[in-house]
PDB file of C-alpha atoms in Angstrom:
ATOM      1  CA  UNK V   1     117.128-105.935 109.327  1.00  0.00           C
ATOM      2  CA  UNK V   2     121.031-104.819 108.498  1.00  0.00           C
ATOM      3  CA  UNK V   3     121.753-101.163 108.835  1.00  0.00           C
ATOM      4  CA  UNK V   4     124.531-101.859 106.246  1.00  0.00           C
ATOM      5  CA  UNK V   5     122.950-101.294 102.309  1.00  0.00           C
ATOM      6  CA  UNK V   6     126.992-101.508 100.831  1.00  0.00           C
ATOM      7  CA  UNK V   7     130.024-103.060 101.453  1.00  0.00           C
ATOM      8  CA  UNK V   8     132.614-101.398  98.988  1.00  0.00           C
ATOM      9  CA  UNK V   9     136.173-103.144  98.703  1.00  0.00           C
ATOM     10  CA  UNK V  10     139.346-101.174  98.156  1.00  0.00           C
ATOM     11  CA  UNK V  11     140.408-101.081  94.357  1.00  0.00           C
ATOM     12  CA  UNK V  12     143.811-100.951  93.129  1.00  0.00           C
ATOM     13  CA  UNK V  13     144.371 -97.622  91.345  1.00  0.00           C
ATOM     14  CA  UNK V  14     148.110 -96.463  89.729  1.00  0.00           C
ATOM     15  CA  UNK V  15     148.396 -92.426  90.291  1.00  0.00           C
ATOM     16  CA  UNK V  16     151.676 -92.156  88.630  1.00  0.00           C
ATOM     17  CA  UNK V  17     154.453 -94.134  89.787  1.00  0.00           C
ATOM     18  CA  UNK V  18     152.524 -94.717  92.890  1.00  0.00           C
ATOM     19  CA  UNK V  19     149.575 -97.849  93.311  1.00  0.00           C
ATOM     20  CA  UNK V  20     146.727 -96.580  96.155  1.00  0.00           C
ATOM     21  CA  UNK V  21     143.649 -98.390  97.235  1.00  0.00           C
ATOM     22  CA  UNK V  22     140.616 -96.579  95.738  1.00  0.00           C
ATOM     23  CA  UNK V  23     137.505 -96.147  98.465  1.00  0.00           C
ATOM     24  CA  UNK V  24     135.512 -93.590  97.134  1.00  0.00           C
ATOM     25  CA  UNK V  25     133.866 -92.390  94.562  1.00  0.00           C
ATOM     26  CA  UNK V  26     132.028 -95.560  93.507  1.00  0.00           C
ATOM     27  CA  UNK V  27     130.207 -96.553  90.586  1.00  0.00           C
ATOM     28  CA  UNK V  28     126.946 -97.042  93.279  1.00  0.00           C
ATOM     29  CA  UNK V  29     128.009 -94.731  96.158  1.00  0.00           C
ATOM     30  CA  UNK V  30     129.686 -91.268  94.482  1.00  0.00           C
ATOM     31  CA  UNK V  31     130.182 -90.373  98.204  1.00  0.00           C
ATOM     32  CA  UNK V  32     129.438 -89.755 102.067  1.00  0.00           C
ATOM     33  CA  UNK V  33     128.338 -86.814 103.455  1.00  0.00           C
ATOM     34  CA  UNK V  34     130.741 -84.481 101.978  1.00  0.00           C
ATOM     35  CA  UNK V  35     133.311 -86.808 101.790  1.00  0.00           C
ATOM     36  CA  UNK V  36     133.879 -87.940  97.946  1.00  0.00           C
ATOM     37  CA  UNK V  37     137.335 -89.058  97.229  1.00  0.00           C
ATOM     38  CA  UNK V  38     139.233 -91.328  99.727  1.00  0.00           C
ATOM     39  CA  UNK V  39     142.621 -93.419  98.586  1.00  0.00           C
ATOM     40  CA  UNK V  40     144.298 -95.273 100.730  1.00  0.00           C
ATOM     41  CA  UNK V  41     147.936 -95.097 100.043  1.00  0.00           C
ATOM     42  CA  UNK V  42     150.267 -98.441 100.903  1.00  0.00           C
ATOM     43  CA  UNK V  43     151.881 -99.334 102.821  1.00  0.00           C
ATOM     44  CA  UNK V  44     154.481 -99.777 100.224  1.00  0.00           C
ATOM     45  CA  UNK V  45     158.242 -99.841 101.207  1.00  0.00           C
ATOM     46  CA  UNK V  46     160.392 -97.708  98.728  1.00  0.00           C
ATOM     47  CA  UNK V  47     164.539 -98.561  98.190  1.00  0.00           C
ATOM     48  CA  UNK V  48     167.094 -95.604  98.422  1.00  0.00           C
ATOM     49  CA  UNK V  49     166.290 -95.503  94.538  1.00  0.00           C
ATOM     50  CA  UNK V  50     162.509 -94.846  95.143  1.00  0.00           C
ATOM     51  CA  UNK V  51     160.470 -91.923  96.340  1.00  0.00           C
ATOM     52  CA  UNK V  52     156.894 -90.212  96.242  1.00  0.00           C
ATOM     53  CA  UNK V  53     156.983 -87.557  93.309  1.00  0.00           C
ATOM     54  CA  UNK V  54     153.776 -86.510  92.478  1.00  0.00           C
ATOM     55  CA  UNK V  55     154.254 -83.464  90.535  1.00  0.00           C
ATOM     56  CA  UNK V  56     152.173 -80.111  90.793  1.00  0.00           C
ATOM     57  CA  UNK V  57     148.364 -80.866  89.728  1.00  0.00           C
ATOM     58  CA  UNK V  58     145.557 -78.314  90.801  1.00  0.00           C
ATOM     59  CA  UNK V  59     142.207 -78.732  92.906  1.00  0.00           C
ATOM     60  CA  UNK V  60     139.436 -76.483  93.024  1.00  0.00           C
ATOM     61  CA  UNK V  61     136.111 -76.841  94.769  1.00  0.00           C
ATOM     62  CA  UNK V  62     137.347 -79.240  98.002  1.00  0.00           C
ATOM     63  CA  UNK V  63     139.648 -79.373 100.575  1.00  0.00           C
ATOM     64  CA  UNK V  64     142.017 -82.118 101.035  1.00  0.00           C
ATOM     65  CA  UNK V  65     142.912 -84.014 104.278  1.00  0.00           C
ATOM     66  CA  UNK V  66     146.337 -86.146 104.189  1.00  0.00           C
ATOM     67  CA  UNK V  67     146.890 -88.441 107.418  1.00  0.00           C
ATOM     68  CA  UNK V  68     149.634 -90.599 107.249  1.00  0.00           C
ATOM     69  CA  UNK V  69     150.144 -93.489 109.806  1.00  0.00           C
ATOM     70  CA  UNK V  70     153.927 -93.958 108.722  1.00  0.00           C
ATOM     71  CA  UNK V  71     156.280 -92.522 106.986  1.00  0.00           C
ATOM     72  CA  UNK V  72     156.456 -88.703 105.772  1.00  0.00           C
ATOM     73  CA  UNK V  73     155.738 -86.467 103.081  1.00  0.00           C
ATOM     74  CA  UNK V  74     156.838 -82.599 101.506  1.00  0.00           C
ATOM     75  CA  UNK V  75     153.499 -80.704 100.727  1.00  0.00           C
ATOM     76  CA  UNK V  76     154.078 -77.639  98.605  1.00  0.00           C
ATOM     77  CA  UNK V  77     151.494 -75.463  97.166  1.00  0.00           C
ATOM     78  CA  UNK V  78     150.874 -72.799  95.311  1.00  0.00           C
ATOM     79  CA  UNK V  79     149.516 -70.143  98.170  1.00  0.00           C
ATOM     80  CA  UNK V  80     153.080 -70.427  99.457  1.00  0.00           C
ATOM     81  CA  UNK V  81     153.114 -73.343 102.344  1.00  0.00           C
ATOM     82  CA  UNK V  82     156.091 -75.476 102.352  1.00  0.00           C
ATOM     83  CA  UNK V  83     155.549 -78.174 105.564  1.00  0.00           C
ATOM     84  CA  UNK V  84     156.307 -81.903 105.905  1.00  0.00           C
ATOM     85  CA  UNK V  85     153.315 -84.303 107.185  1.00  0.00           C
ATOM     86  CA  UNK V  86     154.131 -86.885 109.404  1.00  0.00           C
ATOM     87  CA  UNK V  87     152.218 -89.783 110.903  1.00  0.00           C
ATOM     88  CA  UNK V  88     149.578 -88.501 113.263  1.00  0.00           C
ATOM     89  CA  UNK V  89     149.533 -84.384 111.948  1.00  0.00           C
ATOM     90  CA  UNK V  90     146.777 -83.353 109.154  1.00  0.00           C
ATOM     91  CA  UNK V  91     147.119 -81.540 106.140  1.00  0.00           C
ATOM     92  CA  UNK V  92     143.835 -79.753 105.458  1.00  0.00           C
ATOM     93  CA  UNK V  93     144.355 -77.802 102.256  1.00  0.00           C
ATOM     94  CA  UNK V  94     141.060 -76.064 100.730  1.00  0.00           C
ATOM     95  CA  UNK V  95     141.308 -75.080  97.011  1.00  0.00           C
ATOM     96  CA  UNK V  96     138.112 -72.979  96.545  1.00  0.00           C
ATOM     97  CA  UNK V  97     138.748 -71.450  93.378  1.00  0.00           C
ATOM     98  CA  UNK V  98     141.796 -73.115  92.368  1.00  0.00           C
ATOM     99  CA  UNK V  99     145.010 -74.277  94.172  1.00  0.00           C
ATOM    100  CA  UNK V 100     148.434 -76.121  93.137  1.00  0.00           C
ATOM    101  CA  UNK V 101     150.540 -78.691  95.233  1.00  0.00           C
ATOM    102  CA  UNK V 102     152.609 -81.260  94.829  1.00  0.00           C
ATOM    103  CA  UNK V 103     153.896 -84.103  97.211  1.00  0.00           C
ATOM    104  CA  UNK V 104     157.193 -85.663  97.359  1.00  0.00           C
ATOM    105  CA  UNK V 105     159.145 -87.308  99.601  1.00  0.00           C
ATOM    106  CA  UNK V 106     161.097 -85.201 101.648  1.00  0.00           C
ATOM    107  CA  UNK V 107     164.630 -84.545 100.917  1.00  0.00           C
ATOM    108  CA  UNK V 108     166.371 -86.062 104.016  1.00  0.00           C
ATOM    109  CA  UNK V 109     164.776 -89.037 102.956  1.00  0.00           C
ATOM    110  CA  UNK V 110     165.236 -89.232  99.361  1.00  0.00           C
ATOM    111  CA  UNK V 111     168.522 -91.670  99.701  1.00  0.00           C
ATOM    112  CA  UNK V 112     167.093 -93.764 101.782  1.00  0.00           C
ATOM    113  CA  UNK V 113     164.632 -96.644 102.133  1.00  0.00           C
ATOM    114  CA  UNK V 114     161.532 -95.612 103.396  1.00  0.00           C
ATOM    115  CA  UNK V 115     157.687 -96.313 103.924  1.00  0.00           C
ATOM    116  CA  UNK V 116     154.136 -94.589 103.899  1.00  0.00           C
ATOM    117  CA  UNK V 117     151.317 -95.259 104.576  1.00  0.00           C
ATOM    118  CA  UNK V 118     148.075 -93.133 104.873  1.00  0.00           C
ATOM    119  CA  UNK V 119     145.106 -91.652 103.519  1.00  0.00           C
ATOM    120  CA  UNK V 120     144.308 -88.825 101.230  1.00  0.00           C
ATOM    121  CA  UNK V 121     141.006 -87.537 101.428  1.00  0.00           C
ATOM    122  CA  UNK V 122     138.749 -84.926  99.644  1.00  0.00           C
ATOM    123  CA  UNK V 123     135.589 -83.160 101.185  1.00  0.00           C
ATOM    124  CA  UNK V 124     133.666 -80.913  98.679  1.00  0.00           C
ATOM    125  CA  UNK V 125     132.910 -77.269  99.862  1.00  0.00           C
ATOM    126  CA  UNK V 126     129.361 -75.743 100.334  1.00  0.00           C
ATOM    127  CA  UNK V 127     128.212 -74.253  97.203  1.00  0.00           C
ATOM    128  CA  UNK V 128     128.494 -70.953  98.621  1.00  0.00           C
ATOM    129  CA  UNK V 129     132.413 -71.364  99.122  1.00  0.00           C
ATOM    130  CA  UNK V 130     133.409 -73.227  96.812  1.00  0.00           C
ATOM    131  CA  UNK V 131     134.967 -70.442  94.904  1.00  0.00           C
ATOM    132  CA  UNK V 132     136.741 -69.156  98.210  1.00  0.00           C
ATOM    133  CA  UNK V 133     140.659 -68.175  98.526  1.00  0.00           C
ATOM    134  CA  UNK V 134     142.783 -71.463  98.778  1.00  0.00           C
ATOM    135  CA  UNK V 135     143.893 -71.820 101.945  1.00  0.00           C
ATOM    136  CA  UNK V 136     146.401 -74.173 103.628  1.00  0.00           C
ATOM    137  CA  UNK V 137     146.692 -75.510 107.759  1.00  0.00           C
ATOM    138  CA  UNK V 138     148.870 -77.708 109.544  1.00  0.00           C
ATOM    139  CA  UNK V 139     147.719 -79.448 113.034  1.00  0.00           C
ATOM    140  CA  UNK V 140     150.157 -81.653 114.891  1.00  0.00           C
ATOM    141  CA  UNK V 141     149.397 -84.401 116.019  1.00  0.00           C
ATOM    142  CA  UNK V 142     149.422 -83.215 119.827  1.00  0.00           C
ATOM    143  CA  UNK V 143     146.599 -80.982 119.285  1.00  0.00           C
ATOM    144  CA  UNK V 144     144.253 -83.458 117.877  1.00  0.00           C
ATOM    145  CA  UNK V 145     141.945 -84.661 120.384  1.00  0.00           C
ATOM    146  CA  UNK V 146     142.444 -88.218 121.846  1.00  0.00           C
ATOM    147  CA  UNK V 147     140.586 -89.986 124.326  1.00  0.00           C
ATOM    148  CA  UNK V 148     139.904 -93.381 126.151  1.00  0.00           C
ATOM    149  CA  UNK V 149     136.686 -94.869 126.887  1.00  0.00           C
ATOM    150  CA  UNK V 150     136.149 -98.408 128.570  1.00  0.00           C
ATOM    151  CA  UNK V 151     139.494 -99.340 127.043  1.00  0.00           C
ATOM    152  CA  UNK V 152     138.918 -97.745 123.353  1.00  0.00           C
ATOM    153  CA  UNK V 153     141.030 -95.625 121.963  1.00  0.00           C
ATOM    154  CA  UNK V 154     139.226 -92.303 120.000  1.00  0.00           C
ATOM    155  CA  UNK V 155     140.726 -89.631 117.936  1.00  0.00           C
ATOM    156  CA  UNK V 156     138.585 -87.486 116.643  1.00  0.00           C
ATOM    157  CA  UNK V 157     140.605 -86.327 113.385  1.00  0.00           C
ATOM    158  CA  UNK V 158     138.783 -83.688 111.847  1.00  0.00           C
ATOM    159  CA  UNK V 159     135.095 -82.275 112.455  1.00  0.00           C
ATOM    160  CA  UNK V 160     132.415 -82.833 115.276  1.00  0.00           C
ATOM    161  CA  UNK V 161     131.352 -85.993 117.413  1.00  0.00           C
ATOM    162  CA  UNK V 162     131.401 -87.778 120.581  1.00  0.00           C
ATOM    163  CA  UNK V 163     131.361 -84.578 122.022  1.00  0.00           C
ATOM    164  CA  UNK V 164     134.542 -83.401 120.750  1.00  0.00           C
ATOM    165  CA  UNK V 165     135.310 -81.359 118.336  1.00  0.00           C
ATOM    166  CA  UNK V 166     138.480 -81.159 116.080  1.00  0.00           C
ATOM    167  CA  UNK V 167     140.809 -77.989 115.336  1.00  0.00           C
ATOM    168  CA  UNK V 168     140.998 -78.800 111.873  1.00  0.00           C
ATOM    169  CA  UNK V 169     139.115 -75.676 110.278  1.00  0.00           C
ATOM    170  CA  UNK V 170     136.062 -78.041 108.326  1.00  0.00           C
ATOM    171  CA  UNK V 171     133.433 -75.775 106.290  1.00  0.00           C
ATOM    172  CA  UNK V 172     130.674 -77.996 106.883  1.00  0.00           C
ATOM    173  CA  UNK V 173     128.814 -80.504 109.486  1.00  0.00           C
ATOM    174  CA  UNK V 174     131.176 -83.644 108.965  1.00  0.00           C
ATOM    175  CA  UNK V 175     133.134 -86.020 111.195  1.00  0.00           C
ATOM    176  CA  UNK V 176     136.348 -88.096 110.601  1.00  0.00           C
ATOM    177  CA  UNK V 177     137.121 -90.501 113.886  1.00  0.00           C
ATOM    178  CA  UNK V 178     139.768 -92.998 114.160  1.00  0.00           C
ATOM    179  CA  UNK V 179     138.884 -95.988 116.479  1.00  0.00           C
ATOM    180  CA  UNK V 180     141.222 -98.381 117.926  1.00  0.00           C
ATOM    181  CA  UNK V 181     140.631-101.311 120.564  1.00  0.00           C
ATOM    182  CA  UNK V 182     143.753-103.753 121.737  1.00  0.00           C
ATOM    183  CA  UNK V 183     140.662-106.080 123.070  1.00  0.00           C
ATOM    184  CA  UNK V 184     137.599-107.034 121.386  1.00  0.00           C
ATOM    185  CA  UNK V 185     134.422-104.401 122.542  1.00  0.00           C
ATOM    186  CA  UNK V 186     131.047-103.912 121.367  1.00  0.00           C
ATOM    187  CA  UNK V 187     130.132-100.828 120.289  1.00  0.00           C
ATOM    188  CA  UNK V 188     127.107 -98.032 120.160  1.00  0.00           C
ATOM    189  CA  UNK V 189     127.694 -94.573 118.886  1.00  0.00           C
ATOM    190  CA  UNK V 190     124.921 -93.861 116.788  1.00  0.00           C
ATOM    191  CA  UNK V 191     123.485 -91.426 118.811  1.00  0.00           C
ATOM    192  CA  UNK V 192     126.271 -89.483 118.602  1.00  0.00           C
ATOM    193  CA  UNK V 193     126.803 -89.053 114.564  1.00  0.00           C
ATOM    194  CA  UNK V 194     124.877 -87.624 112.060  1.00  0.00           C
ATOM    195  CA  UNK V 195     124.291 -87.377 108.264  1.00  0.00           C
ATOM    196  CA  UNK V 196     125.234 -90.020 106.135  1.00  0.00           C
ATOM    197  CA  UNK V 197     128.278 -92.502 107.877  1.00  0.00           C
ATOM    198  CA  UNK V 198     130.712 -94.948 106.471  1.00  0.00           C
ATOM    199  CA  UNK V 199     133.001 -96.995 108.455  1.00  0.00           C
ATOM    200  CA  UNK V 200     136.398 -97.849 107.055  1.00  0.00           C
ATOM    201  CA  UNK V 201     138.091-101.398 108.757  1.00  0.00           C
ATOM    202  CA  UNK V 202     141.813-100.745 108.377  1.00  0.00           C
ATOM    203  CA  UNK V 203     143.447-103.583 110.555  1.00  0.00           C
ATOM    204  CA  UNK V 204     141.413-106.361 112.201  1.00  0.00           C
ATOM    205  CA  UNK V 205     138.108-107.192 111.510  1.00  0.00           C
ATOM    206  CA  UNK V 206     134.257-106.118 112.983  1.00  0.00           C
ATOM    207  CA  UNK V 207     131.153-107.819 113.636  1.00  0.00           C
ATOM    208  CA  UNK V 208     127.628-106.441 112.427  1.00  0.00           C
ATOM    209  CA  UNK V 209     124.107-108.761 113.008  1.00  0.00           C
ATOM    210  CA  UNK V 210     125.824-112.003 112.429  1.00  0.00           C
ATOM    211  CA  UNK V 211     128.511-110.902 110.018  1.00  0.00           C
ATOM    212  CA  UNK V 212     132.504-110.315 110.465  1.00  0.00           C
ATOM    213  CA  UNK V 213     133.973-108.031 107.961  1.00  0.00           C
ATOM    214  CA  UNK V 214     137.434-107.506 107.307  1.00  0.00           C
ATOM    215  CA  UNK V 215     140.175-104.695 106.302  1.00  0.00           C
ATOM    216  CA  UNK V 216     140.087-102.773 103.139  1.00  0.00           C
ATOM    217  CA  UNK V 217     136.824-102.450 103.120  1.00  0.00           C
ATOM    218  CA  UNK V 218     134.163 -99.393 103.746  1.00  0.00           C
ATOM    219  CA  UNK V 219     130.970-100.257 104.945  1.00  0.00           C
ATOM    220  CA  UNK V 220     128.380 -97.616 104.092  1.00  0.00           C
ATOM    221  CA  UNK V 221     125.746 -97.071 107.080  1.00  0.00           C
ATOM    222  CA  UNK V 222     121.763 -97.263 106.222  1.00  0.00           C
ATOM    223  CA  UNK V 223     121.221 -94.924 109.254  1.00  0.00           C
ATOM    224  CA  UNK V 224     124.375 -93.054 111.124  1.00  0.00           C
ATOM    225  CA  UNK V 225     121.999 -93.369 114.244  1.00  0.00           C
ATOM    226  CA  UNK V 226     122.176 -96.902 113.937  1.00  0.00           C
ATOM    227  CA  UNK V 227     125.622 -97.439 114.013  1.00  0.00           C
ATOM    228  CA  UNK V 228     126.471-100.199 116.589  1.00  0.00           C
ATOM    229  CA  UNK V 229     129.205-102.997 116.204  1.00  0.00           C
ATOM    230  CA  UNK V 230     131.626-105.451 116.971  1.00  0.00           C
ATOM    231  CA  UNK V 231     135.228-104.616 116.731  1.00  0.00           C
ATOM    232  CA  UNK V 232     137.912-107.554 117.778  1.00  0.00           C
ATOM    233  CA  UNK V 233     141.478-107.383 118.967  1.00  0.00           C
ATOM    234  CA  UNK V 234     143.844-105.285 117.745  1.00  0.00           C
ATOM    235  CA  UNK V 235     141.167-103.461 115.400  1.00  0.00           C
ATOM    236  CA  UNK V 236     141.406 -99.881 113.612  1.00  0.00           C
ATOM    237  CA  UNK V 237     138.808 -98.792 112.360  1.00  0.00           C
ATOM    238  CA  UNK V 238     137.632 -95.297 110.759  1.00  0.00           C
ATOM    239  CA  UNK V 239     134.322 -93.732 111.049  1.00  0.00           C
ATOM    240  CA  UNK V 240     133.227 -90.466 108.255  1.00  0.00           C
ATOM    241  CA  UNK V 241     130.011 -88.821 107.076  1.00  0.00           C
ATOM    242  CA  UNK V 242     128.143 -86.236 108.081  1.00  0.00           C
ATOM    243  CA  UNK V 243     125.141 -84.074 106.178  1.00  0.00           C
ATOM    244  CA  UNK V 244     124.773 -84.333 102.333  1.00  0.00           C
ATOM    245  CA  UNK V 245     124.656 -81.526 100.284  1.00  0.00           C
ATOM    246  CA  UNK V 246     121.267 -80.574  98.392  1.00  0.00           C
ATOM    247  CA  UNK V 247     123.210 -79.919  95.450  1.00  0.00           C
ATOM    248  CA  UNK V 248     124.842 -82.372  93.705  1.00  0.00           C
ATOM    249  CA  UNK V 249     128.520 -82.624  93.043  1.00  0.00           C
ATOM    250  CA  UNK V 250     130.534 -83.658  89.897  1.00  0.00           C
ATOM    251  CA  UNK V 251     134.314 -84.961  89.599  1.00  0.00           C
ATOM    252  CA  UNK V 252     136.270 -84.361  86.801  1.00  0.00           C
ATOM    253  CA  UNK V 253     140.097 -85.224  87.468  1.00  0.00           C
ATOM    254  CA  UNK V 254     141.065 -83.519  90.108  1.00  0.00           C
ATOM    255  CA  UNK V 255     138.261 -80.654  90.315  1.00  0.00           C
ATOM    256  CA  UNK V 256     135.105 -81.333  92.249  1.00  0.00           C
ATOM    257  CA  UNK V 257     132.395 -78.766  91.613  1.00  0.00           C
ATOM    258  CA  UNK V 258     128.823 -78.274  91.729  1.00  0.00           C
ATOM    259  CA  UNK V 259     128.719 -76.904  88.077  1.00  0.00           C
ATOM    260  CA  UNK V 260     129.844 -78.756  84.894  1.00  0.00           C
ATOM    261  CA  UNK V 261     130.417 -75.414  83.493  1.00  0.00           C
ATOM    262  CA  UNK V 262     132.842 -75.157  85.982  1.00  0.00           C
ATOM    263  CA  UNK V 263     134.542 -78.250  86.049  1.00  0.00           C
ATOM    264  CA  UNK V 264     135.429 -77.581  82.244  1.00  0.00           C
ATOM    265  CA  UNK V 265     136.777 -73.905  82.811  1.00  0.00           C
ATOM    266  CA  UNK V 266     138.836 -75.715  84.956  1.00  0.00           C
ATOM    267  CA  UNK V 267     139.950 -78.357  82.856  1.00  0.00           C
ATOM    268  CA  UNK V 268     140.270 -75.448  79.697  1.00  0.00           C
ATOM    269  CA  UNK V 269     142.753 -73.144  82.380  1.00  0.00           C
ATOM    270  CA  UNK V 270     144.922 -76.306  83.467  1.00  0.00           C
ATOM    271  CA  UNK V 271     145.298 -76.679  80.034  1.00  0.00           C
ATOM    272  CA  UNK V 272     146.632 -73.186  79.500  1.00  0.00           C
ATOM    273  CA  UNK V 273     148.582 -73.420  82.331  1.00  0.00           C
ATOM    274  CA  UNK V 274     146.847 -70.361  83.773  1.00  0.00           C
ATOM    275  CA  UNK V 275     146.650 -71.537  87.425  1.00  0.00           C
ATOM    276  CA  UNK V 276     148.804 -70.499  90.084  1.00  0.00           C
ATOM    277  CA  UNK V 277     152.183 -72.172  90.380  1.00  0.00           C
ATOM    278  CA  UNK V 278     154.140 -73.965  93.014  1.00  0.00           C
ATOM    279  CA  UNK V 279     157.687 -71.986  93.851  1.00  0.00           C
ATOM    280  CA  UNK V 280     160.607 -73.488  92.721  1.00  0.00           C
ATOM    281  CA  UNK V 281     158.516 -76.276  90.812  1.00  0.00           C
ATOM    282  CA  UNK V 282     158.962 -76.488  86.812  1.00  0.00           C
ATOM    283  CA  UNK V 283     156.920 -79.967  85.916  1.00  0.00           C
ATOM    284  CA  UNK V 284     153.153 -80.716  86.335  1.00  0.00           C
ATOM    285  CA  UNK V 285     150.767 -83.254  86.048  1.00  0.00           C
ATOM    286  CA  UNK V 286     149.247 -82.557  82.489  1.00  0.00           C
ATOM    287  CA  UNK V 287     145.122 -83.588  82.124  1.00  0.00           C
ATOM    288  CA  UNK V 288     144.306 -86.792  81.507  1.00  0.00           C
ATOM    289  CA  UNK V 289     144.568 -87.825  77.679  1.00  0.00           C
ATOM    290  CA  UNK V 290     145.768 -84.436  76.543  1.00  0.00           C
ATOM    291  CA  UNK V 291     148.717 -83.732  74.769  1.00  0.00           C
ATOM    292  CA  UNK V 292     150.707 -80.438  74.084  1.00  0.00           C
TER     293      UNK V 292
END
């Protein structure tokens, strides 16, 4: 019997003046674990003319992770934090009860053609924090741990597994491993995760009980114990779950919450512009369909 019960494929989604592939939420899995928002942005190449502006917009009720694998963005928020992300580092920003940023590309880099390419990904808080201060941490690369086993290639990017266990200051029991193989492997790490899992092919392709799946794709995991495949040459791929919530949680925008009641104060005070605001930053992102 397959331990897979969904295969969802990466959907084109415009965020501005900026196309990403859309993993998660979906219409029949509204998310993993705590994981519940994952785009996957390019890789799109961008002329001296071109650059990443995404204007201050607000968060409350997650934290974000940004992980680029080329390229580099300028990450200012609203608590104060001014850093540029580049390929390997994370960005884990938690909004609790209500946080600003905007992302841009950096200004050595603004008259000049460029890439990126990453992923930007949201984990909802426990109830009991998710009204918390905002809070905002950088890890380079170099302190993320990275490891080899029989000729695989593991980084464990944020959270606990394998053994290992990430810097990145998580709120919750979750795991977010990159896996990469130069030779094709078979693989068995079940017994090692927990919670809900999802596996995420980026280049190459896998194997699973007779099947071969290829990139852009998540393949959501009937049991995280059962997780065993096939990965071939050259392969990345990107393992995430951990335990679900009991409560339920609701997206509206950019505010994830476990209270509609909340979600709409939210919505009411971006409105109002009555959220903190990023120095030195004048535009915004206004809500969805609303005009002033």
């Amino acid at each position: 019997m397959s331990n897979i019960s969904l295969i969802i494929e990466e959907r084109a989604t415009n965020i501005g003046n900026f196309m990403v592939g859309r993993l998660l939420p979906f219409r029949q899995k509204r998310s993993v674990g705590p994981f519940v928002f994952i785009d996957h942005m390019g890789p799109v190449k961008m002329s001296a003319r071109e650059n990443m502006e995404v204007l201050p917009h607000p968060h409350i009720g997650l934290s974000t992770l940004t992980f680029l694998f080329e390229g580099a963005i300028m990450h200012r928020d609203s608590i104060g934090s001014e850093i540029e992300i580049k390929p390997g580092a994370v960005n884990w920003m938690t909004a609790g009860k209500g946080v600003v940023h905007s992302e841009r590309s950096p200004e050595y880099l603004r008259y000049t053609d460029k890439s990126l390419h990453g992923l930007q990904i949201w984990v909802a808080l426990p109830k009991a924090l998710e009204e918390t201060e905002p809070s905002f941490t950088h890890i380079p690369a170099e302190e993320i741990p990275i490891w080899e086993e029989d000729g695989v290639q593991y980084k464990l990017i944020a959270g606990e597994a394998l053994g290992k266990k990430s810097p990145v200051p998580v709120y919750s029991s979750l795991y977010f491993i990159e896996i990469k193989s130069k030779e094709a492997k078979h693989l068995s790490i079940g017994d090692k995760l927990y919670g809900e899992s999802a596996l995420y092919i980026l280049d190459g392709s896998i194997s699973s009980e007779g099947n071969e799946y290829e990139p852009k794709h998540i393949l959501i995991a009937k049991d995280a114990k059962l997780c065993e495949f096939g990965i071939k040459a050259n392969t990345t791929v990107y393992i995430f779950g951990g335990e679900v919530f009991p409560e339920e949680r609701y997206i509206d925008w950019n505010f994830v919450s476990s209270s509609k009641e909340r979600l709409a104060k939210a919505k009411a005070d971006w409105i109002a512009q009555k959220f903190p605001k990023v120095s030195g930053e004048t535009e915004f992102v206004p809500y969805p369909n609303w005009k002033k």
